[in-house]
PDB file of C-alpha atoms in Angstrom:
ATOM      1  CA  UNK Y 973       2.107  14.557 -33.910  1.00 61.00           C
ATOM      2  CA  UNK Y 974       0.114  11.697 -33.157  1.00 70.00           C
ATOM      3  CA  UNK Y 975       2.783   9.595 -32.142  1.00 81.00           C
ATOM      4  CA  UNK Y 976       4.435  12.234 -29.886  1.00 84.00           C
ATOM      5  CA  UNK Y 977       0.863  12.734 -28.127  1.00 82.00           C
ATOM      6  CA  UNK Y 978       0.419   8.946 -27.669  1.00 85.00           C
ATOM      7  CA  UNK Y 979       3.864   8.692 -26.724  1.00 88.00           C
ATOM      8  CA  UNK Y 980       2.972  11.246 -23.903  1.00 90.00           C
ATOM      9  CA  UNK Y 981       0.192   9.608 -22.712  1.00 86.00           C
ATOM     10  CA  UNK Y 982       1.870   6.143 -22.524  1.00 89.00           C
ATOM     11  CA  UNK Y 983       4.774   7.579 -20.917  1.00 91.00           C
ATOM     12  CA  UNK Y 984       2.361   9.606 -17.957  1.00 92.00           C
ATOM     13  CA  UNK Y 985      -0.407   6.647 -18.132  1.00 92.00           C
ATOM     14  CA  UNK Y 986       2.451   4.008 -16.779  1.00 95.00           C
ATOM     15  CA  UNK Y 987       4.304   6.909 -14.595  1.00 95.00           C
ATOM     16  CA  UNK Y 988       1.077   7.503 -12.658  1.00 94.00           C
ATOM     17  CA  UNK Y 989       1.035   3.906 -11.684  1.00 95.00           C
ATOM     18  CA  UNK Y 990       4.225   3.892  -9.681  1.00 97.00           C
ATOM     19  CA  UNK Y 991       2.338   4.901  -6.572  1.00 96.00           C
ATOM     20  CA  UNK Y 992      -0.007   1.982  -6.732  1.00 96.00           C
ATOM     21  CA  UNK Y 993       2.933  -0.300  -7.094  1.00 97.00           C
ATOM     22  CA  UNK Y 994       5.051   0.987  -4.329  1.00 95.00           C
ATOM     23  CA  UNK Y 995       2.294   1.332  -1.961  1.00 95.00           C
ATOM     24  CA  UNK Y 996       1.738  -2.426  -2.636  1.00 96.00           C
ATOM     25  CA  UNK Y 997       5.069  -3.166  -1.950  1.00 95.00           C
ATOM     26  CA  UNK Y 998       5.502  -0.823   1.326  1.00 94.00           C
ATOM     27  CA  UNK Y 999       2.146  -1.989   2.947  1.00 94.00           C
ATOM     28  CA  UNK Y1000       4.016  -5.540   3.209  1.00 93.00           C
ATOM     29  CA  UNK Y1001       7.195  -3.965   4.934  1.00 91.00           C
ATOM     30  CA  UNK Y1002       6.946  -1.037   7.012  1.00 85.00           C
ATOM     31  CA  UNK Y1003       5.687  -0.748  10.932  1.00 85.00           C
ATOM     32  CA  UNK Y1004       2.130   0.047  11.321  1.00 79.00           C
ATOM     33  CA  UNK Y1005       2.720   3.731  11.708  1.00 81.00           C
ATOM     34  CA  UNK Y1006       3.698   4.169   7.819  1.00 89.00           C
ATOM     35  CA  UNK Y1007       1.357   1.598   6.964  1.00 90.00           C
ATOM     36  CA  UNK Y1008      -1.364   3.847   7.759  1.00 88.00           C
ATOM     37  CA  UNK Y1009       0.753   6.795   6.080  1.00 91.00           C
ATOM     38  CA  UNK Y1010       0.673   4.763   2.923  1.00 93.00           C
ATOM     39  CA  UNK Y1011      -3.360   3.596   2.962  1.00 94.00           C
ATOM     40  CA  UNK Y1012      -4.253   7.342   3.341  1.00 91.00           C
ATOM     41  CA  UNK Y1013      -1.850   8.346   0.675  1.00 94.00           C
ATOM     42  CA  UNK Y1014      -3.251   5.677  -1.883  1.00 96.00           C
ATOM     43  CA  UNK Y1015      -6.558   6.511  -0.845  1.00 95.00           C
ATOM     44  CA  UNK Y1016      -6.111  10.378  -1.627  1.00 93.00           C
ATOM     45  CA  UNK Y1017      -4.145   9.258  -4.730  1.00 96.00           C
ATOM     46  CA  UNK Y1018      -6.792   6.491  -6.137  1.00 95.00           C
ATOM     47  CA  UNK Y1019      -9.637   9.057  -5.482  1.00 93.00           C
ATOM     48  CA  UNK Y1020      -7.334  11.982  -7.795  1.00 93.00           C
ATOM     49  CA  UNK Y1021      -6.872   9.013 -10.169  1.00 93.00           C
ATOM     50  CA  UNK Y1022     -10.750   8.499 -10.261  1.00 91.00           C
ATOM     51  CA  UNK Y1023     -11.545  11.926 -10.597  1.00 90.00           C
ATOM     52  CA  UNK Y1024      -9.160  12.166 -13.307  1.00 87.00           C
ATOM     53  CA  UNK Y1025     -10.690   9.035 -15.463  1.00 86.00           C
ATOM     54  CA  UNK Y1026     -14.018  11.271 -15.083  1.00 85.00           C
ATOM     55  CA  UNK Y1027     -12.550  14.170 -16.656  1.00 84.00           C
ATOM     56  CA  UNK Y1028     -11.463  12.446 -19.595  1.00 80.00           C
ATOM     57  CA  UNK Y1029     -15.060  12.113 -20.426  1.00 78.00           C
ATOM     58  CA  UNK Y1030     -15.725  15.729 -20.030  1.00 81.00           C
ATOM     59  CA  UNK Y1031     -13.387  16.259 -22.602  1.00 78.00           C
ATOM     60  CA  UNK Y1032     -14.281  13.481 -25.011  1.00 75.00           C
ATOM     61  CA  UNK Y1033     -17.642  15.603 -24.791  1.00 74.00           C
ATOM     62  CA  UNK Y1034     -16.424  18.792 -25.480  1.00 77.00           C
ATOM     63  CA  UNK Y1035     -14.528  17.489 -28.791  1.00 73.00           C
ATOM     64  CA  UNK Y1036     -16.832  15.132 -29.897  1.00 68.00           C
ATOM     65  CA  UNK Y1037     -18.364  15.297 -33.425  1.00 69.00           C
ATOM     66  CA  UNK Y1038     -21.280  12.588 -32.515  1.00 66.00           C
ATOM     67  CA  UNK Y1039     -24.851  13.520 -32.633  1.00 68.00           C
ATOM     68  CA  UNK Y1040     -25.292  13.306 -28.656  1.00 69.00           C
ATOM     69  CA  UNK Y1041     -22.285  13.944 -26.741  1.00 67.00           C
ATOM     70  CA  UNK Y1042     -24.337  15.329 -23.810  1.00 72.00           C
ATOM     71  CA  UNK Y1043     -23.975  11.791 -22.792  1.00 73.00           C
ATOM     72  CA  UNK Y1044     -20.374  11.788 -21.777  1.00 75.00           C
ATOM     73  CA  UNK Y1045     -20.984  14.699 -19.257  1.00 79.00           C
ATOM     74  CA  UNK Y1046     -23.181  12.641 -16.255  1.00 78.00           C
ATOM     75  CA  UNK Y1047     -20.579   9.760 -16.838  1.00 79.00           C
ATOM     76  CA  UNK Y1048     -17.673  12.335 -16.684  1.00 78.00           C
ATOM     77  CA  UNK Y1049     -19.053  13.712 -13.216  1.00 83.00           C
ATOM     78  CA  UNK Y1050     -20.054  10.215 -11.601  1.00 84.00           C
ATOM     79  CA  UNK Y1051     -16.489   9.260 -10.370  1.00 83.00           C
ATOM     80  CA  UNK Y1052     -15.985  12.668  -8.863  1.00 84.00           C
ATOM     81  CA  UNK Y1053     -19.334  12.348  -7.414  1.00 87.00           C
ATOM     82  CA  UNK Y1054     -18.518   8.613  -6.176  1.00 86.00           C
ATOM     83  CA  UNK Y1055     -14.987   9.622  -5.126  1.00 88.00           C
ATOM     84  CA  UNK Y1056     -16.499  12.482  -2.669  1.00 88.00           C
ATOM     85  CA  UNK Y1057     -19.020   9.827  -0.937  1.00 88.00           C
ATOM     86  CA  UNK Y1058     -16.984   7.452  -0.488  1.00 87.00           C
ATOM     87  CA  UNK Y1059     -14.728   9.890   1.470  1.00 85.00           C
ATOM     88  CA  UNK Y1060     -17.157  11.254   3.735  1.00 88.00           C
ATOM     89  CA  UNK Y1061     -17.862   7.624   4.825  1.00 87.00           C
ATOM     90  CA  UNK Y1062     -16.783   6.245   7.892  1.00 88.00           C
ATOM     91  CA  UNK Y1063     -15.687   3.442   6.865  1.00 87.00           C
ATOM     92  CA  UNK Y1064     -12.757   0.912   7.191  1.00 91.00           C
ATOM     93  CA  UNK Y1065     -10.193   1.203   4.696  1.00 88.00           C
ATOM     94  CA  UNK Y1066     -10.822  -1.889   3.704  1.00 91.00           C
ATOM     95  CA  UNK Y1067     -13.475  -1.529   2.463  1.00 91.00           C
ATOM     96  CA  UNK Y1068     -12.921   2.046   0.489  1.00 93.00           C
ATOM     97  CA  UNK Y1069     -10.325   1.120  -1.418  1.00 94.00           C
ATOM     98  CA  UNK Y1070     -12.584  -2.065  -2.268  1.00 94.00           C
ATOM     99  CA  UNK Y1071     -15.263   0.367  -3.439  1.00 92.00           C
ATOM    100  CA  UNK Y1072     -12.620   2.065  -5.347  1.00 93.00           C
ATOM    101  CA  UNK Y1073     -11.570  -1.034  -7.460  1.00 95.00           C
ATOM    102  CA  UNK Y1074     -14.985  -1.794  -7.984  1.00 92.00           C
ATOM    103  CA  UNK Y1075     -15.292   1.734  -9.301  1.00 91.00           C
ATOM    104  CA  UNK Y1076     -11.911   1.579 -11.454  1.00 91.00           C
ATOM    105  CA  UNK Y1077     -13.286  -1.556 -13.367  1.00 92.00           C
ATOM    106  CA  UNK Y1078     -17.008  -0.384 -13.287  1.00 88.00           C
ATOM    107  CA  UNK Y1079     -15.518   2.591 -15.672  1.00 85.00           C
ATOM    108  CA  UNK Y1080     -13.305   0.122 -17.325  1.00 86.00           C
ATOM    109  CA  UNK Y1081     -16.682  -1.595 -18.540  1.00 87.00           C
ATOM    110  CA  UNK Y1082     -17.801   1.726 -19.303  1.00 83.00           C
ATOM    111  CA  UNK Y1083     -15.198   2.301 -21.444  1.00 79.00           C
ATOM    112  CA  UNK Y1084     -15.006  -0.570 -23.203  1.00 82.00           C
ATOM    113  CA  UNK Y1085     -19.089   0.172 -24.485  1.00 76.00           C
ATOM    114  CA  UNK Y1086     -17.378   3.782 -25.458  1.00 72.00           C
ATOM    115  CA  UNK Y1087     -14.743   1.776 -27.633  1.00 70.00           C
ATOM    116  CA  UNK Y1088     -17.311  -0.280 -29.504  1.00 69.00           C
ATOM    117  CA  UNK Y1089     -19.413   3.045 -30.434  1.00 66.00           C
ATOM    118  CA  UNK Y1090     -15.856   3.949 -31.540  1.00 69.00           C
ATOM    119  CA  UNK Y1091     -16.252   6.952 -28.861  1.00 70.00           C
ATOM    120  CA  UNK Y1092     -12.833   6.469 -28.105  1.00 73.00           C
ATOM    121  CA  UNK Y1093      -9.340   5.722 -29.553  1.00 78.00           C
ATOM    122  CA  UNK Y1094      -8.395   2.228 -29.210  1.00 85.00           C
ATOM    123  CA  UNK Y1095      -4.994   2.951 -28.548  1.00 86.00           C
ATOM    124  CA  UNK Y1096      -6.298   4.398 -25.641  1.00 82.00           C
ATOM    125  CA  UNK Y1097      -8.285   1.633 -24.633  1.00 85.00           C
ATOM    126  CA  UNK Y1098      -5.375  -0.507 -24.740  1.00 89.00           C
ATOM    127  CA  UNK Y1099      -3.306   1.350 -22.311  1.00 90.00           C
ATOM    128  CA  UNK Y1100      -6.343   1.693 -19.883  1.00 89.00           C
ATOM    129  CA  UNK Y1101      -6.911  -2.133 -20.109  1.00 91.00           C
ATOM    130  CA  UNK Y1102      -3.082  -2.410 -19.216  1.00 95.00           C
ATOM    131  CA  UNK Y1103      -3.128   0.662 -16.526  1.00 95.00           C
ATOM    132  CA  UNK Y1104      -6.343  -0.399 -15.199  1.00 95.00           C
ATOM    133  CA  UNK Y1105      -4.770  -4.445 -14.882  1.00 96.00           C
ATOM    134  CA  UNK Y1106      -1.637  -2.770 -12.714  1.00 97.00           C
ATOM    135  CA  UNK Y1107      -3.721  -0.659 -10.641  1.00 97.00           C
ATOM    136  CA  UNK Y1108      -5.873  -3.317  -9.315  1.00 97.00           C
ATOM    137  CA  UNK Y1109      -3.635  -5.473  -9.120  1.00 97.00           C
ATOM    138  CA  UNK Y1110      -1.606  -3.347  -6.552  1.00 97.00           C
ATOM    139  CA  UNK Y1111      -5.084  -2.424  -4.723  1.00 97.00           C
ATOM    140  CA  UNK Y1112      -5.890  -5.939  -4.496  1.00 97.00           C
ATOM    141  CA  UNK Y1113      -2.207  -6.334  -2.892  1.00 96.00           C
ATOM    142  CA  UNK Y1114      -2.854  -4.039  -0.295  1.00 96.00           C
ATOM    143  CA  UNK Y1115      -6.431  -4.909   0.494  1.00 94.00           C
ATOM    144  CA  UNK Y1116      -4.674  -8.456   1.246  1.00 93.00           C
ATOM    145  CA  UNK Y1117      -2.312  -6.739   3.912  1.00 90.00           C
ATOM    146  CA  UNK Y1118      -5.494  -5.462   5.354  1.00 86.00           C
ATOM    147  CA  UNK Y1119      -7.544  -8.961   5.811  1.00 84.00           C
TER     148      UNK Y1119
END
């Protein structure tokens, strides 16, 4: 069982990156009308994608055998929370979807603290590392097309 739900996760964790890698491609080659079709779409994608790493948390709580797990719940809310301002801003795209890498590796750091408290599977850790590598990788791609 194990196997088949890491298998899953693997499978979805990589799937959910292919629109971070083709909007990093696209930026580079289509006319400025899709170009801003794609940054909206990534935005409205990396703020799901957020949300989602948040919600994780709120189910590590909800499972978790430790003495305090009322910890995970503010952390599980704080990308949601993050995601929401940052999308009421006016502000250049720029420099959102810089916010949101600095918010994808702020909960990478995050997560890495839950791995040595053993909070966390390390397989898991592993393919965030490796998601969370692609990701802004692609973001920084398209923040380049933007400079």
């Amino acid at each position: 069982m194990f196997k088949k739900k890491k298998t899953i996760a693997l499978t979805l964790g990589y799937a959910g990156t292919i629109p971070f890698i083709c909007s990093a491609i696209l930026v580079w080659y289509s006319n400025s009308n899709n170009v801003n079709f794609i940054l909206n779409t990534i935005l409205v994608y990396s703020y799901l994608i957020i949300t989602f790493i948040g919600a994780v948390y709120w189910g590590v709580a909800l499972i978790s055998e430790e003495e305090n797990p009322v910890k995970f719940f503010p952390i599980s809310i704080f990308p949601f929370t993050a995601v929401w301002f940052i999308s009421m801003i006016n502000a250049k795209t720029s420099v959102k979807i810089l916010v949101i890498i600095l918010i994808i590796n702020f909960f990478f750091i995050i997560e890495k603290y839950f791995l040595n408290k053993k909070s966390i599977p390390k397989w898991y850790f592993i393919l965030r590392t490796k998601l969370n590598i692609i990701v802004t990788i692609s973001l920084l791609i398209i923040l380049l097309n933007l400079i």
